[in-house]
Amino acid sequence: MRSYWFGDIGDGGCHPAEGDTGARVQRLQSLRTTMDNYVLLNWEDAVACGICNDRAGYLAALRELCFAAAEQQIREQYAGKDTELLQMVRTLDEMDEAINLLSERVTEWHQVRHPTFSRKYRRTPAHIQVKNIALKGRGALGMVATQVEQLAAARTDLAKEVSARAGRVLPNTSALIGGLVAARLMSAAGGLLPLSRLPGSAIQVLGARTALFAHLRTKSPSPKHGVIFQHRRVHNAPKERRGKVARALAGKLAIAARLDYFRGVAVPEFLDDAQARIDRIGTGDSP
Amino acid sequence: MIYIGDVLVSRGEGGVYSERMLAGARIWDPFRSKLAALYYSGTGVELTPEMRVLYLGAANGTTVSHVADYTDVVYAVEFAPRPMQDLLEVARRRQNLVPIMADASRPELYAPLVEAVDLLYQDVAQPDQAAILIRNCVFLRPGGMAILMLKTRSVDIRKSPEEVFRDTMAELAAAGLTVVESVWLSPYHKDHAAIVCSKSPGN
């Protein structure tokens, strides 16, 4: 028996594929074709099958099926929960850059309008400064400052969403270094699958590309940490122990990423063990 | 092929990738499309209105849309979801374009959709380009033509483009394909070669 998208052809003639387009897509995907002695499809068989009347009808029916199948496959590909998280965390990082740039610029602009204004001896954080400008500034300056404020508000919301989603997509990695940093690690690796394939040593320096290649090319020291520096365990560790902490943490992260990819749920035994080990190294209690 | 003056064009609905128009026809840019570059080099396979084409590595539908302007039907195979979204949009407006989301190296997955074709065109960035072409030759009718756009840098970055080219030619010949012509696509595309083969009418 030979099976094609429109039906099965056997000794007893043709059995057309039944059901609506969705059912036909399912049938198509369940077909197991082998290419040995394969008999090519002949579109006239579809006419004999009663699927269509002519060539134009054949193509129309085939196209309908192909569109439905492709759309379903695209949806499945994107359904992998990490694809949206990837876009979210990259958006977040780009928003940070935009907000910083614009805040700086707005402040500079404000300074030109107010010759007596100076930021010296003022401990005003940048976002408060922008807020003041938004309240006082007239015309375009005030409007831009207001927009920067709103962008910052959206950024805060997005950061919360990223953390929450990272907790679901990367439960083990997030438990070790927090949702935001876990998501950034995944973004730097290019996805959950690529991250789970990286060795600990690569995870340790993810996001320190410039330093890593400078090290490989010249005699500069190797980077101790990349993205994982953002986690307090690494940046709060005493300087002489930071490299050690980063190395241990990265090793555990490599395992965590694999658990996230293959199991997708938090594994308490592993996490307790890993937390204890990293803490030990962080406080210098272990050899 | 249709030329207006010495500009290659195809007749169909424009606006696929903001291509320029000339006297109501779509200009087919050799710097964007490797197939157009092949025609500009003075060779290539003449596309005819009754031709059926299997196109592997359709990407965003840029070149595919031009091929569809010339031919009866084009089966366009693409694997990655992002370009597939664009390809579907192009295919919605071209009734003779059949979009297939599948891996070109696994013909068994889309064999139930594809009929015998007159032309097999392959432009995928994979190291086993020749093997993929050979595996897909089952869809090619006896006497049909195959065009391989060889991305030498995707095949093996350590070998020189000339070396990759020679190896590929040998591989195609060993599989029973007759190489009709082969050209480098410079100056339009660097380190890319087009190899035109024919399948013997015998089997």
CSV table of C-alpha atoms in Angstrom, one decimal:
chain,number,residue,atom,x,y,z
A,1,MET,CA,0.0,0.0,0.0
A,2,ARG,CA,1.2,3.5,-0.9
A,3,SER,CA,0.2,6.4,1.3
A,4,TYR,CA,0.1,10.0,0.1
A,5,TRP,CA,-1.3,13.2,1.6
A,6,PHE,CA,-4.7,12.6,-0.1
A,7,GLY,CA,-5.1,9.0,0.8
A,8,ASP,CA,-3.9,5.4,0.6
A,9,ILE,CA,-3.6,3.5,-2.6
A,10,GLY,CA,-3.7,-0.3,-2.4
A,11,ASP,CA,-4.9,-3.3,-4.4
A,12,GLY,CA,-8.5,-2.4,-3.5
A,13,GLY,CA,-8.2,1.0,-5.1
A,14,CYS,CA,-7.9,4.3,-3.3
A,15,HIS,CA,-9.0,5.1,0.3
A,16,PRO,CA,-9.2,8.9,0.6
A,17,ALA,CA,-8.0,10.5,3.7
A,18,GLU,CA,-10.9,11.3,5.9
A,19,GLY,CA,-11.9,14.2,8.2
A,20,ASP,CA,-11.2,17.9,8.1
A,21,THR,CA,-7.9,19.6,7.5
A,22,GLY,CA,-6.8,19.2,11.1
A,23,ALA,CA,-7.4,15.4,10.8
A,24,ARG,CA,-5.5,15.3,7.5
A,25,VAL,CA,-2.5,17.1,9.0
A,26,GLN,CA,-2.4,14.6,11.8
A,27,ARG,CA,-2.6,11.7,9.4
A,28,LEU,CA,0.2,13.2,7.3
A,29,GLN,CA,2.4,13.5,10.3
A,30,SER,CA,1.8,9.9,11.3
A,31,LEU,CA,2.8,8.6,7.9
A,32,ARG,CA,6.0,6.6,8.0
A,33,THR,CA,7.4,6.6,4.5
A,34,THR,CA,10.5,4.7,3.4
A,35,MET,CA,12.5,5.8,0.4
A,36,ASP,CA,13.4,2.3,-0.8
A,37,ASN,CA,11.5,1.5,-4.0
A,38,TYR,CA,9.4,4.6,-3.4
A,39,VAL,CA,6.7,5.1,-5.9
A,40,LEU,CA,6.3,8.8,-6.6
A,41,LEU,CA,3.0,10.6,-6.1
A,42,ASN,CA,0.8,11.0,-9.2
A,43,TRP,CA,-1.6,13.9,-8.9
A,44,GLU,CA,-4.2,12.1,-11.1
A,45,ASP,CA,-4.6,9.5,-8.4
A,46,ALA,CA,-6.0,12.2,-6.2
A,47,VAL,CA,-8.7,12.8,-8.8
A,48,ALA,CA,-9.5,9.1,-8.9
A,49,CYS,CA,-9.6,9.2,-5.1
A,50,GLY,CA,-12.3,11.9,-5.4
A,51,ILE,CA,-10.3,14.6,-3.6
A,52,CYS,CA,-10.5,17.0,-6.5
A,53,ASN,CA,-11.6,17.3,-10.1
A,54,ASP,CA,-8.7,18.9,-11.9
A,55,ARG,CA,-5.1,20.1,-11.5
A,56,ALA,CA,-6.2,23.5,-10.0
A,57,GLY,CA,-8.4,21.7,-7.5
A,58,TYR,CA,-5.5,19.4,-6.6
A,59,LEU,CA,-3.1,22.2,-5.9
A,60,ALA,CA,-5.7,24.1,-3.9
A,61,ALA,CA,-6.3,21.1,-1.7
A,62,LEU,CA,-2.6,20.4,-1.3
A,63,ARG,CA,-1.9,24.0,-0.4
A,64,GLU,CA,-4.6,24.1,2.2
A,65,LEU,CA,-3.1,21.1,3.9
A,66,CYS,CA,0.5,22.4,3.6
A,67,PHE,CA,-0.4,25.7,5.2
A,68,ALA,CA,-2.2,24.1,8.0
A,69,ALA,CA,0.7,21.7,8.7
A,70,ALA,CA,3.3,24.4,8.5
A,71,GLU,CA,1.3,26.7,10.8
A,72,GLN,CA,1.0,23.9,13.3
A,73,GLN,CA,4.7,23.1,13.2
A,74,ILE,CA,5.7,26.7,13.6
A,75,ARG,CA,3.4,26.9,16.6
A,76,GLU,CA,4.9,23.8,18.1
A,77,GLN,CA,8.4,25.2,17.6
A,78,TYR,CA,7.6,28.4,19.4
A,79,ALA,CA,5.7,26.6,22.1
A,80,GLY,CA,9.1,25.6,23.6
A,81,LYS,CA,8.8,27.9,26.6
A,82,ASP,CA,12.3,29.2,26.2
A,83,THR,CA,11.7,31.0,22.9
A,84,GLU,CA,9.5,33.7,24.4
A,85,LEU,CA,11.7,34.1,27.5
A,86,LEU,CA,14.6,34.7,25.2
A,87,GLN,CA,12.8,37.6,23.5
A,88,MET,CA,11.7,39.0,26.8
A,89,VAL,CA,15.1,39.1,28.4
A,90,ARG,CA,16.7,40.6,25.3
A,91,THR,CA,14.0,43.2,25.3
A,92,LEU,CA,14.7,43.9,28.9
A,93,ASP,CA,18.5,44.4,28.4
A,94,GLU,CA,17.9,46.7,25.4
A,95,MET,CA,15.4,48.7,27.4
A,96,ASP,CA,18.0,49.2,30.1
A,97,GLU,CA,20.4,50.6,27.6
A,98,ALA,CA,17.8,52.9,26.1
A,99,ILE,CA,16.6,54.2,29.5
A,100,ASN,CA,20.2,54.9,30.6
A,101,LEU,CA,21.0,56.7,27.4
A,102,LEU,CA,17.9,58.8,27.4
A,103,SER,CA,18.2,59.7,31.1
A,104,GLU,CA,21.7,60.9,30.6
A,105,ARG,CA,20.7,63.0,27.6
A,106,VAL,CA,17.6,64.5,29.2
A,107,THR,CA,19.7,65.5,32.2
A,108,GLU,CA,22.3,67.2,30.0
A,109,TRP,CA,19.5,69.0,28.1
A,110,HIS,CA,18.0,70.1,31.4
A,111,GLN,CA,21.4,71.5,32.5
A,112,VAL,CA,21.6,73.6,29.4
A,113,ARG,CA,18.2,75.1,30.1
A,114,HIS,CA,19.1,75.8,33.7
A,115,PRO,CA,22.6,77.3,33.9
A,116,THR,CA,22.6,77.3,37.7
A,117,PHE,CA,21.8,73.6,37.9
A,118,SER,CA,24.5,71.2,38.8
A,119,ARG,CA,24.4,67.6,39.9
A,120,LYS,CA,27.5,68.0,42.1
A,121,TYR,CA,26.9,67.2,45.8
A,122,ARG,CA,23.4,66.0,45.1
A,123,ARG,CA,22.7,62.4,45.7
A,124,THR,CA,19.7,62.4,43.4
A,125,PRO,CA,19.4,59.0,41.7
A,126,ALA,CA,19.0,59.2,37.9
A,127,HIS,CA,15.4,58.1,37.9
A,128,ILE,CA,14.4,60.8,40.4
A,129,GLN,CA,16.2,63.4,38.4
A,130,VAL,CA,14.2,62.3,35.3
A,131,LYS,CA,11.0,62.5,37.3
A,132,ASN,CA,11.8,66.1,38.4
A,133,ILE,CA,12.5,67.1,34.9
A,134,ALA,CA,9.3,65.4,33.7
A,135,LEU,CA,7.4,67.5,36.3
A,136,LYS,CA,9.1,70.8,35.6
A,137,GLY,CA,10.3,70.6,32.0
A,138,ARG,CA,8.2,72.3,29.4
A,139,GLY,CA,7.6,71.3,25.8
A,140,ALA,CA,9.5,68.5,24.2
A,141,LEU,CA,11.9,68.1,27.1
A,142,GLY,CA,9.1,67.4,29.6
A,143,MET,CA,7.4,65.0,27.2
A,144,VAL,CA,10.6,63.0,26.6
A,145,ALA,CA,11.3,62.8,30.3
A,146,THR,CA,7.8,61.6,30.9
A,147,GLN,CA,8.3,58.9,28.2
A,148,VAL,CA,11.5,57.8,29.8
A,149,GLU,CA,9.7,57.4,33.1
A,150,GLN,CA,7.0,55.3,31.5
A,151,LEU,CA,9.6,53.2,29.8
A,152,ALA,CA,11.2,52.6,33.2
A,153,ALA,CA,7.8,51.6,34.6
A,154,ALA,CA,7.4,49.1,31.8
A,155,ARG,CA,10.9,47.8,32.4
A,156,THR,CA,10.0,47.1,36.0
A,157,ASP,CA,7.0,45.1,35.0
A,158,LEU,CA,8.9,43.2,32.4
A,159,ALA,CA,11.7,42.4,34.8
A,160,LYS,CA,9.1,40.8,37.1
A,161,GLU,CA,7.6,38.8,34.3
A,162,VAL,CA,11.0,37.6,33.2
A,163,SER,CA,11.8,36.4,36.7
A,164,ALA,CA,8.5,34.7,37.0
A,165,ARG,CA,8.7,32.9,33.7
A,166,ALA,CA,12.4,32.0,34.3
A,167,GLY,CA,11.2,30.3,37.5
A,168,ARG,CA,8.9,28.1,35.4
A,169,VAL,CA,11.2,27.5,32.4
A,170,LEU,CA,14.5,27.2,34.3
A,171,PRO,CA,13.4,26.1,37.7
A,172,ASN,CA,16.8,24.7,38.8
A,173,THR,CA,19.0,27.4,37.3
A,174,SER,CA,16.7,30.1,38.7
A,175,ALA,CA,16.9,28.6,42.2
A,176,LEU,CA,20.7,28.8,42.1
A,177,ILE,CA,21.2,32.3,40.7
A,178,GLY,CA,17.8,33.9,40.5
A,179,GLY,CA,15.4,34.3,37.5
A,180,LEU,CA,16.9,37.3,35.9
A,181,VAL,CA,20.5,36.1,35.8
A,182,ALA,CA,19.3,32.6,34.8
A,183,ALA,CA,17.4,34.1,31.9
A,184,ARG,CA,20.4,36.2,30.8
A,185,LEU,CA,22.6,33.1,30.9
A,186,MET,CA,20.1,31.3,28.6
A,187,SER,CA,20.0,34.4,26.3
A,188,ALA,CA,23.8,34.5,26.1
A,189,ALA,CA,23.9,30.7,25.2
A,190,GLY,CA,21.1,31.2,22.6
A,191,GLY,CA,18.4,29.0,24.3
A,192,LEU,CA,17.8,26.3,26.8
A,193,LEU,CA,19.1,23.5,24.6
A,194,PRO,CA,22.4,25.2,23.8
A,195,LEU,CA,22.8,26.2,27.4
A,196,SER,CA,22.3,22.6,28.6
A,197,ARG,CA,25.0,21.5,26.2
A,198,LEU,CA,27.6,23.8,27.6
A,199,PRO,CA,30.3,22.7,30.0
A,200,GLY,CA,30.6,24.5,33.3
A,201,SER,CA,33.8,26.2,32.2
A,202,ALA,CA,31.9,27.8,29.3
A,203,ILE,CA,29.0,28.9,31.5
A,204,GLN,CA,31.5,30.5,33.9
A,205,VAL,CA,32.6,33.0,31.2
A,206,LEU,CA,29.4,33.3,29.3
A,207,GLY,CA,29.0,37.0,28.6
A,208,ALA,CA,32.7,37.8,29.1
A,209,ARG,CA,33.5,37.3,25.4
A,210,THR,CA,35.9,40.3,25.0
A,211,ALA,CA,37.9,39.3,28.1
A,212,LEU,CA,38.0,35.7,27.1
A,213,PHE,CA,39.3,36.3,23.6
A,214,ALA,CA,41.7,38.9,24.9
A,215,HIS,CA,43.0,36.2,27.1
A,216,LEU,CA,43.3,33.6,24.4
A,217,ARG,CA,45.0,36.1,22.1
A,218,THR,CA,47.3,37.8,24.5
A,219,LYS,CA,48.8,37.1,27.9
A,220,SER,CA,46.1,38.8,29.9
A,221,PRO,CA,44.6,36.8,32.7
A,222,SER,CA,41.5,34.6,32.0
A,223,PRO,CA,38.1,36.1,33.0
A,224,LYS,CA,36.8,34.6,36.2
A,225,HIS,CA,33.2,35.3,35.5
A,226,GLY,CA,30.7,36.6,32.9
A,227,VAL,CA,27.0,37.0,33.4
A,228,ILE,CA,27.1,35.0,36.7
A,229,PHE,CA,29.0,37.9,38.3
A,230,GLN,CA,25.6,39.6,38.5
A,231,HIS,CA,24.6,37.2,41.2
A,232,ARG,CA,25.4,38.3,44.7
A,233,ARG,CA,27.1,35.1,45.6
A,234,VAL,CA,29.8,36.0,43.2
A,235,HIS,CA,30.1,39.7,43.5
A,236,ASN,CA,29.7,39.7,47.3
A,237,ALA,CA,32.4,37.1,47.7
A,238,PRO,CA,35.8,38.4,48.9
A,239,LYS,CA,37.9,39.2,45.9
A,240,GLU,CA,40.4,36.4,46.4
A,241,ARG,CA,37.7,33.8,46.6
A,242,ARG,CA,35.5,35.1,43.8
A,243,GLY,CA,37.1,32.9,41.1
A,244,LYS,CA,36.6,29.8,43.2
A,245,VAL,CA,32.9,30.6,43.9
A,246,ALA,CA,32.3,31.4,40.2
A,247,ARG,CA,33.9,28.1,39.2
A,248,ALA,CA,31.9,26.0,41.7
A,249,LEU,CA,28.7,27.9,40.8
A,250,ALA,CA,29.2,27.4,37.1
A,251,GLY,CA,29.7,23.7,37.6
A,252,LYS,CA,26.5,23.4,39.4
A,253,LEU,CA,24.7,25.6,36.9
A,254,ALA,CA,25.8,23.2,34.1
A,255,ILE,CA,24.0,20.4,35.9
A,256,ALA,CA,21.0,22.6,36.7
A,257,ALA,CA,20.6,23.6,33.0
A,258,ARG,CA,20.6,19.9,32.0
A,259,LEU,CA,18.0,19.1,34.7
A,260,ASP,CA,15.9,22.1,33.4
A,261,TYR,CA,16.1,20.8,29.8
A,262,PHE,CA,15.5,17.1,30.4
A,263,ARG,CA,13.2,17.1,33.5
A,264,GLY,CA,11.8,20.6,33.6
A,265,VAL,CA,11.0,20.6,37.3
A,266,ALA,CA,13.0,21.6,40.3
A,267,VAL,CA,15.0,18.8,41.9
A,268,PRO,CA,15.3,19.6,45.7
A,269,GLU,CA,18.0,17.0,46.4
A,270,PHE,CA,20.3,18.5,43.8
A,271,LEU,CA,19.5,22.1,44.8
A,272,ASP,CA,20.1,21.5,48.6
A,273,ASP,CA,23.4,19.9,47.8
A,274,ALA,CA,24.5,22.5,45.3
A,275,GLN,CA,23.5,25.5,47.6
A,276,ALA,CA,25.4,23.9,50.5
A,277,ARG,CA,28.6,23.4,48.4
A,278,ILE,CA,28.6,26.9,47.0
A,279,ASP,CA,28.0,28.5,50.4
A,280,ARG,CA,30.8,26.4,51.8
A,281,ILE,CA,33.2,27.8,49.2
A,282,GLY,CA,31.8,31.3,49.6
A,283,THR,CA,32.6,31.3,53.3
A,284,GLY,CA,36.0,29.6,52.9
A,285,ASP,CA,35.1,26.7,55.1
A,286,SER,CA,36.1,24.1,52.6
A,287,PRO,CA,39.5,23.1,51.4
B,1,MET,CA,14.1,33.9,-19.3
B,2,ILE,CA,12.7,37.3,-19.7
B,3,TYR,CA,15.1,40.3,-20.1
B,4,ILE,CA,14.1,43.9,-20.5
B,5,GLY,CA,17.2,45.4,-22.1
B,6,ASP,CA,19.9,43.5,-20.1
B,7,VAL,CA,17.9,43.4,-16.9
B,8,LEU,CA,16.5,40.0,-15.8
B,9,VAL,CA,12.9,40.2,-14.7
B,10,SER,CA,10.0,38.0,-13.9
B,11,ARG,CA,6.3,38.8,-14.4
B,12,GLY,CA,4.2,38.6,-11.3
B,13,GLU,CA,2.8,40.5,-8.3
B,14,GLY,CA,5.5,42.7,-6.8
B,15,GLY,CA,6.2,43.9,-3.3
B,16,VAL,CA,7.5,40.5,-2.0
B,17,TYR,CA,10.8,42.0,-0.7
B,18,SER,CA,10.4,45.6,-1.9
B,19,GLU,CA,12.1,44.7,-5.2
B,20,ARG,CA,12.2,47.4,-7.9
B,21,MET,CA,9.8,47.1,-10.8
B,22,LEU,CA,10.6,47.7,-14.5
B,23,ALA,CA,7.8,48.2,-17.0
B,24,GLY,CA,5.4,46.3,-14.7
B,25,ALA,CA,7.8,43.4,-14.2
B,26,ARG,CA,9.8,42.5,-11.1
B,27,ILE,CA,13.6,43.0,-11.3
B,28,TRP,CA,15.4,39.9,-10.2
B,29,ASP,CA,18.6,41.1,-8.5
B,30,PRO,CA,21.7,38.9,-9.0
B,31,PHE,CA,23.3,40.3,-5.8
B,32,ARG,CA,20.4,39.1,-3.7
B,33,SER,CA,19.5,35.9,-5.5
B,34,LYS,CA,22.1,33.3,-6.4
B,35,LEU,CA,19.8,31.9,-9.1
B,36,ALA,CA,19.6,35.3,-10.8
B,37,ALA,CA,23.4,35.5,-10.6
B,38,LEU,CA,23.6,32.1,-12.4
B,39,TYR,CA,21.4,33.5,-15.2
B,40,TYR,CA,23.6,36.6,-15.4
B,41,SER,CA,26.6,34.4,-15.9
B,42,GLY,CA,25.0,33.4,-19.2
B,43,THR,CA,24.1,29.9,-18.3
B,44,GLY,CA,21.5,28.1,-16.2
B,45,VAL,CA,18.3,26.1,-16.8
B,46,GLU,CA,15.6,27.9,-18.8
B,47,LEU,CA,12.5,28.1,-16.7
B,48,THR,CA,9.3,27.3,-18.6
B,49,PRO,CA,5.6,27.7,-17.8
B,50,GLU,CA,4.9,23.9,-17.6
B,51,MET,CA,7.9,23.2,-15.3
B,52,ARG,CA,7.4,21.6,-11.9
B,53,VAL,CA,10.1,22.6,-9.4
B,54,LEU,CA,11.2,21.3,-6.0
B,55,TYR,CA,13.0,24.1,-4.2
B,56,LEU,CA,15.0,23.1,-1.1
B,57,GLY,CA,16.0,25.8,1.3
B,58,ALA,CA,13.4,28.4,0.3
B,59,ALA,CA,14.2,30.7,3.2
B,60,ASN,CA,12.1,33.9,3.1
B,61,GLY,CA,10.7,33.3,-0.3
B,62,THR,CA,12.8,35.8,-2.2
B,63,THR,CA,14.1,33.7,-5.0
B,64,VAL,CA,11.2,31.3,-4.8
B,65,SER,CA,8.7,34.0,-5.7
B,66,HIS,CA,10.6,34.7,-8.9
B,67,VAL,CA,10.8,31.0,-9.8
B,68,ALA,CA,7.1,30.7,-9.2
B,69,ASP,CA,6.5,33.6,-11.6
B,70,TYR,CA,8.0,31.5,-14.4
B,71,THR,CA,6.8,28.0,-13.7
B,72,ASP,CA,3.8,25.8,-13.2
B,73,VAL,CA,4.3,24.8,-9.6
B,74,VAL,CA,7.0,25.2,-7.0
B,75,TYR,CA,7.3,22.9,-3.9
B,76,ALA,CA,9.2,25.1,-1.5
B,77,VAL,CA,10.9,23.3,1.4
B,78,GLU,CA,12.1,25.2,4.4
B,79,PHE,CA,13.0,24.1,7.9
B,80,ALA,CA,13.4,27.1,10.2
B,81,PRO,CA,10.2,28.6,11.7
B,82,ARG,CA,11.2,32.3,11.4
B,83,PRO,CA,11.8,32.4,7.6
B,84,MET,CA,8.8,29.9,7.2
B,85,GLN,CA,6.5,32.6,8.5
B,86,ASP,CA,7.6,34.9,5.7
B,87,LEU,CA,7.5,32.1,3.1
B,88,LEU,CA,3.8,31.4,4.1
B,89,GLU,CA,3.0,35.0,3.5
B,90,VAL,CA,4.5,34.9,0.1
B,91,ALA,CA,2.8,31.6,-0.7
B,92,ARG,CA,-0.6,33.0,0.3
B,93,ARG,CA,-0.4,35.4,-2.7
B,94,ARG,CA,1.0,32.9,-5.2
B,95,GLN,CA,-1.4,30.1,-6.0
B,96,ASN,CA,1.3,27.9,-7.6
B,97,LEU,CA,3.6,27.9,-4.5
B,98,VAL,CA,3.3,24.9,-2.1
B,99,PRO,CA,5.1,25.7,1.2
B,100,ILE,CA,6.4,22.7,3.0
B,101,MET,CA,8.0,22.9,6.5
B,102,ALA,CA,10.4,20.1,6.6
B,103,ASP,CA,14.1,19.2,6.8
B,104,ALA,CA,15.5,18.9,3.3
B,105,SER,CA,17.8,16.1,4.4
B,106,ARG,CA,14.9,13.9,5.3
B,107,PRO,CA,12.9,13.5,2.0
B,108,GLU,CA,10.8,10.7,3.5
B,109,LEU,CA,9.0,13.3,5.6
B,110,TYR,CA,7.6,15.2,2.7
B,111,ALA,CA,7.6,12.6,0.0
B,112,PRO,CA,3.8,12.1,0.4
B,113,LEU,CA,3.3,15.7,-0.7
B,114,VAL,CA,5.6,16.0,-3.7
B,115,GLU,CA,5.2,14.7,-7.2
B,116,ALA,CA,7.8,14.1,-9.9
B,117,VAL,CA,9.5,17.4,-10.8
B,118,ASP,CA,11.4,18.7,-13.8
B,119,LEU,CA,13.8,20.8,-11.8
B,120,LEU,CA,15.4,20.3,-8.5
B,121,TYR,CA,17.0,23.4,-7.0
B,122,GLN,CA,18.9,23.3,-3.8
B,123,ASP,CA,20.3,26.2,-1.7
B,124,VAL,CA,20.8,25.0,1.9
B,125,ALA,CA,23.6,26.1,4.2
B,126,GLN,CA,24.5,22.5,5.3
B,127,PRO,CA,27.9,20.7,5.2
B,128,ASP,CA,26.4,17.8,3.4
B,129,GLN,CA,24.9,19.7,0.5
B,130,ALA,CA,25.7,17.2,-2.2
B,131,ALA,CA,24.3,14.3,-0.1
B,132,ILE,CA,21.1,16.2,0.4
B,133,LEU,CA,20.8,16.9,-3.3
B,134,ILE,CA,21.4,13.2,-4.1
B,135,ARG,CA,18.8,12.0,-1.6
B,136,ASN,CA,16.3,14.3,-3.2
B,137,CYS,CA,17.0,13.1,-6.8
B,138,VAL,CA,14.2,10.5,-6.3
B,139,PHE,CA,11.7,13.3,-7.0
B,140,LEU,CA,13.5,14.3,-10.2
B,141,ARG,CA,12.0,12.8,-13.4
B,142,PRO,CA,14.4,11.0,-15.7
B,143,GLY,CA,16.1,13.6,-17.8
B,144,GLY,CA,15.3,16.3,-15.3
B,145,MET,CA,17.8,19.0,-14.2
B,146,ALA,CA,19.2,19.8,-10.8
B,147,ILE,CA,20.9,23.0,-9.7
B,148,LEU,CA,23.1,23.0,-6.6
B,149,MET,CA,24.1,26.3,-5.1
B,150,LEU,CA,27.3,25.3,-3.4
B,151,LYS,CA,28.1,27.4,-0.3
B,152,THR,CA,31.7,26.3,0.0
B,153,ARG,CA,32.2,28.1,3.3
B,154,SER,CA,29.3,26.2,4.8
B,155,VAL,CA,30.6,22.9,3.6
B,156,ASP,CA,34.0,23.2,5.2
B,157,ILE,CA,35.7,26.4,6.3
B,158,ARG,CA,39.1,24.8,6.5
B,159,LYS,CA,39.3,23.7,3.0
B,160,SER,CA,39.8,26.1,0.1
B,161,PRO,CA,36.6,26.8,-1.9
B,162,GLU,CA,38.2,25.1,-5.0
B,163,GLU,CA,38.9,22.0,-3.0
B,164,VAL,CA,35.3,21.8,-1.7
B,165,PHE,CA,34.1,22.4,-5.3
B,166,ARG,CA,36.2,19.5,-6.7
B,167,ASP,CA,35.0,17.1,-3.9
B,168,THR,CA,31.4,18.0,-4.5
B,169,MET,CA,31.7,17.4,-8.3
B,170,ALA,CA,33.2,14.0,-7.6
B,171,GLU,CA,30.4,13.2,-5.2
B,172,LEU,CA,27.7,14.1,-7.7
B,173,ALA,CA,29.3,12.2,-10.5
B,174,ALA,CA,29.6,9.1,-8.2
B,175,ALA,CA,25.9,9.3,-7.6
B,176,GLY,CA,25.2,9.0,-11.3
B,177,LEU,CA,24.5,12.7,-12.0
B,178,THR,CA,26.0,14.3,-15.1
B,179,VAL,CA,27.4,17.7,-14.4
B,180,VAL,CA,26.3,19.9,-17.3
B,181,GLU,CA,28.0,23.1,-16.3
B,182,SER,CA,29.5,24.7,-13.2
B,183,VAL,CA,30.3,28.4,-12.6
B,184,TRP,CA,31.5,30.5,-9.7
B,185,LEU,CA,29.0,33.2,-8.9
B,186,SER,CA,31.5,36.0,-8.4
B,187,PRO,CA,31.3,39.0,-8.4
B,188,TYR,CA,27.7,38.6,-7.2
B,189,HIS,CA,28.3,36.1,-4.4
B,190,LYS,CA,31.7,35.3,-2.9
B,191,ASP,CA,32.8,31.6,-2.6
B,192,HIS,CA,29.6,30.3,-4.0
B,193,ALA,CA,29.4,28.0,-7.0
B,194,ALA,CA,26.5,26.9,-9.1
B,195,ILE,CA,26.5,23.3,-10.4
B,196,VAL,CA,24.0,22.3,-13.0
B,197,CYS,CA,23.5,18.5,-13.4
B,198,SER,CA,21.1,16.3,-15.3
B,199,LYS,CA,19.7,13.0,-14.3
B,200,SER,CA,20.2,10.4,-17.0
B,201,PRO,CA,16.9,9.6,-18.9
B,202,GLY,CA,17.6,5.8,-18.5
B,203,ASN,CA,16.6,5.2,-14.9
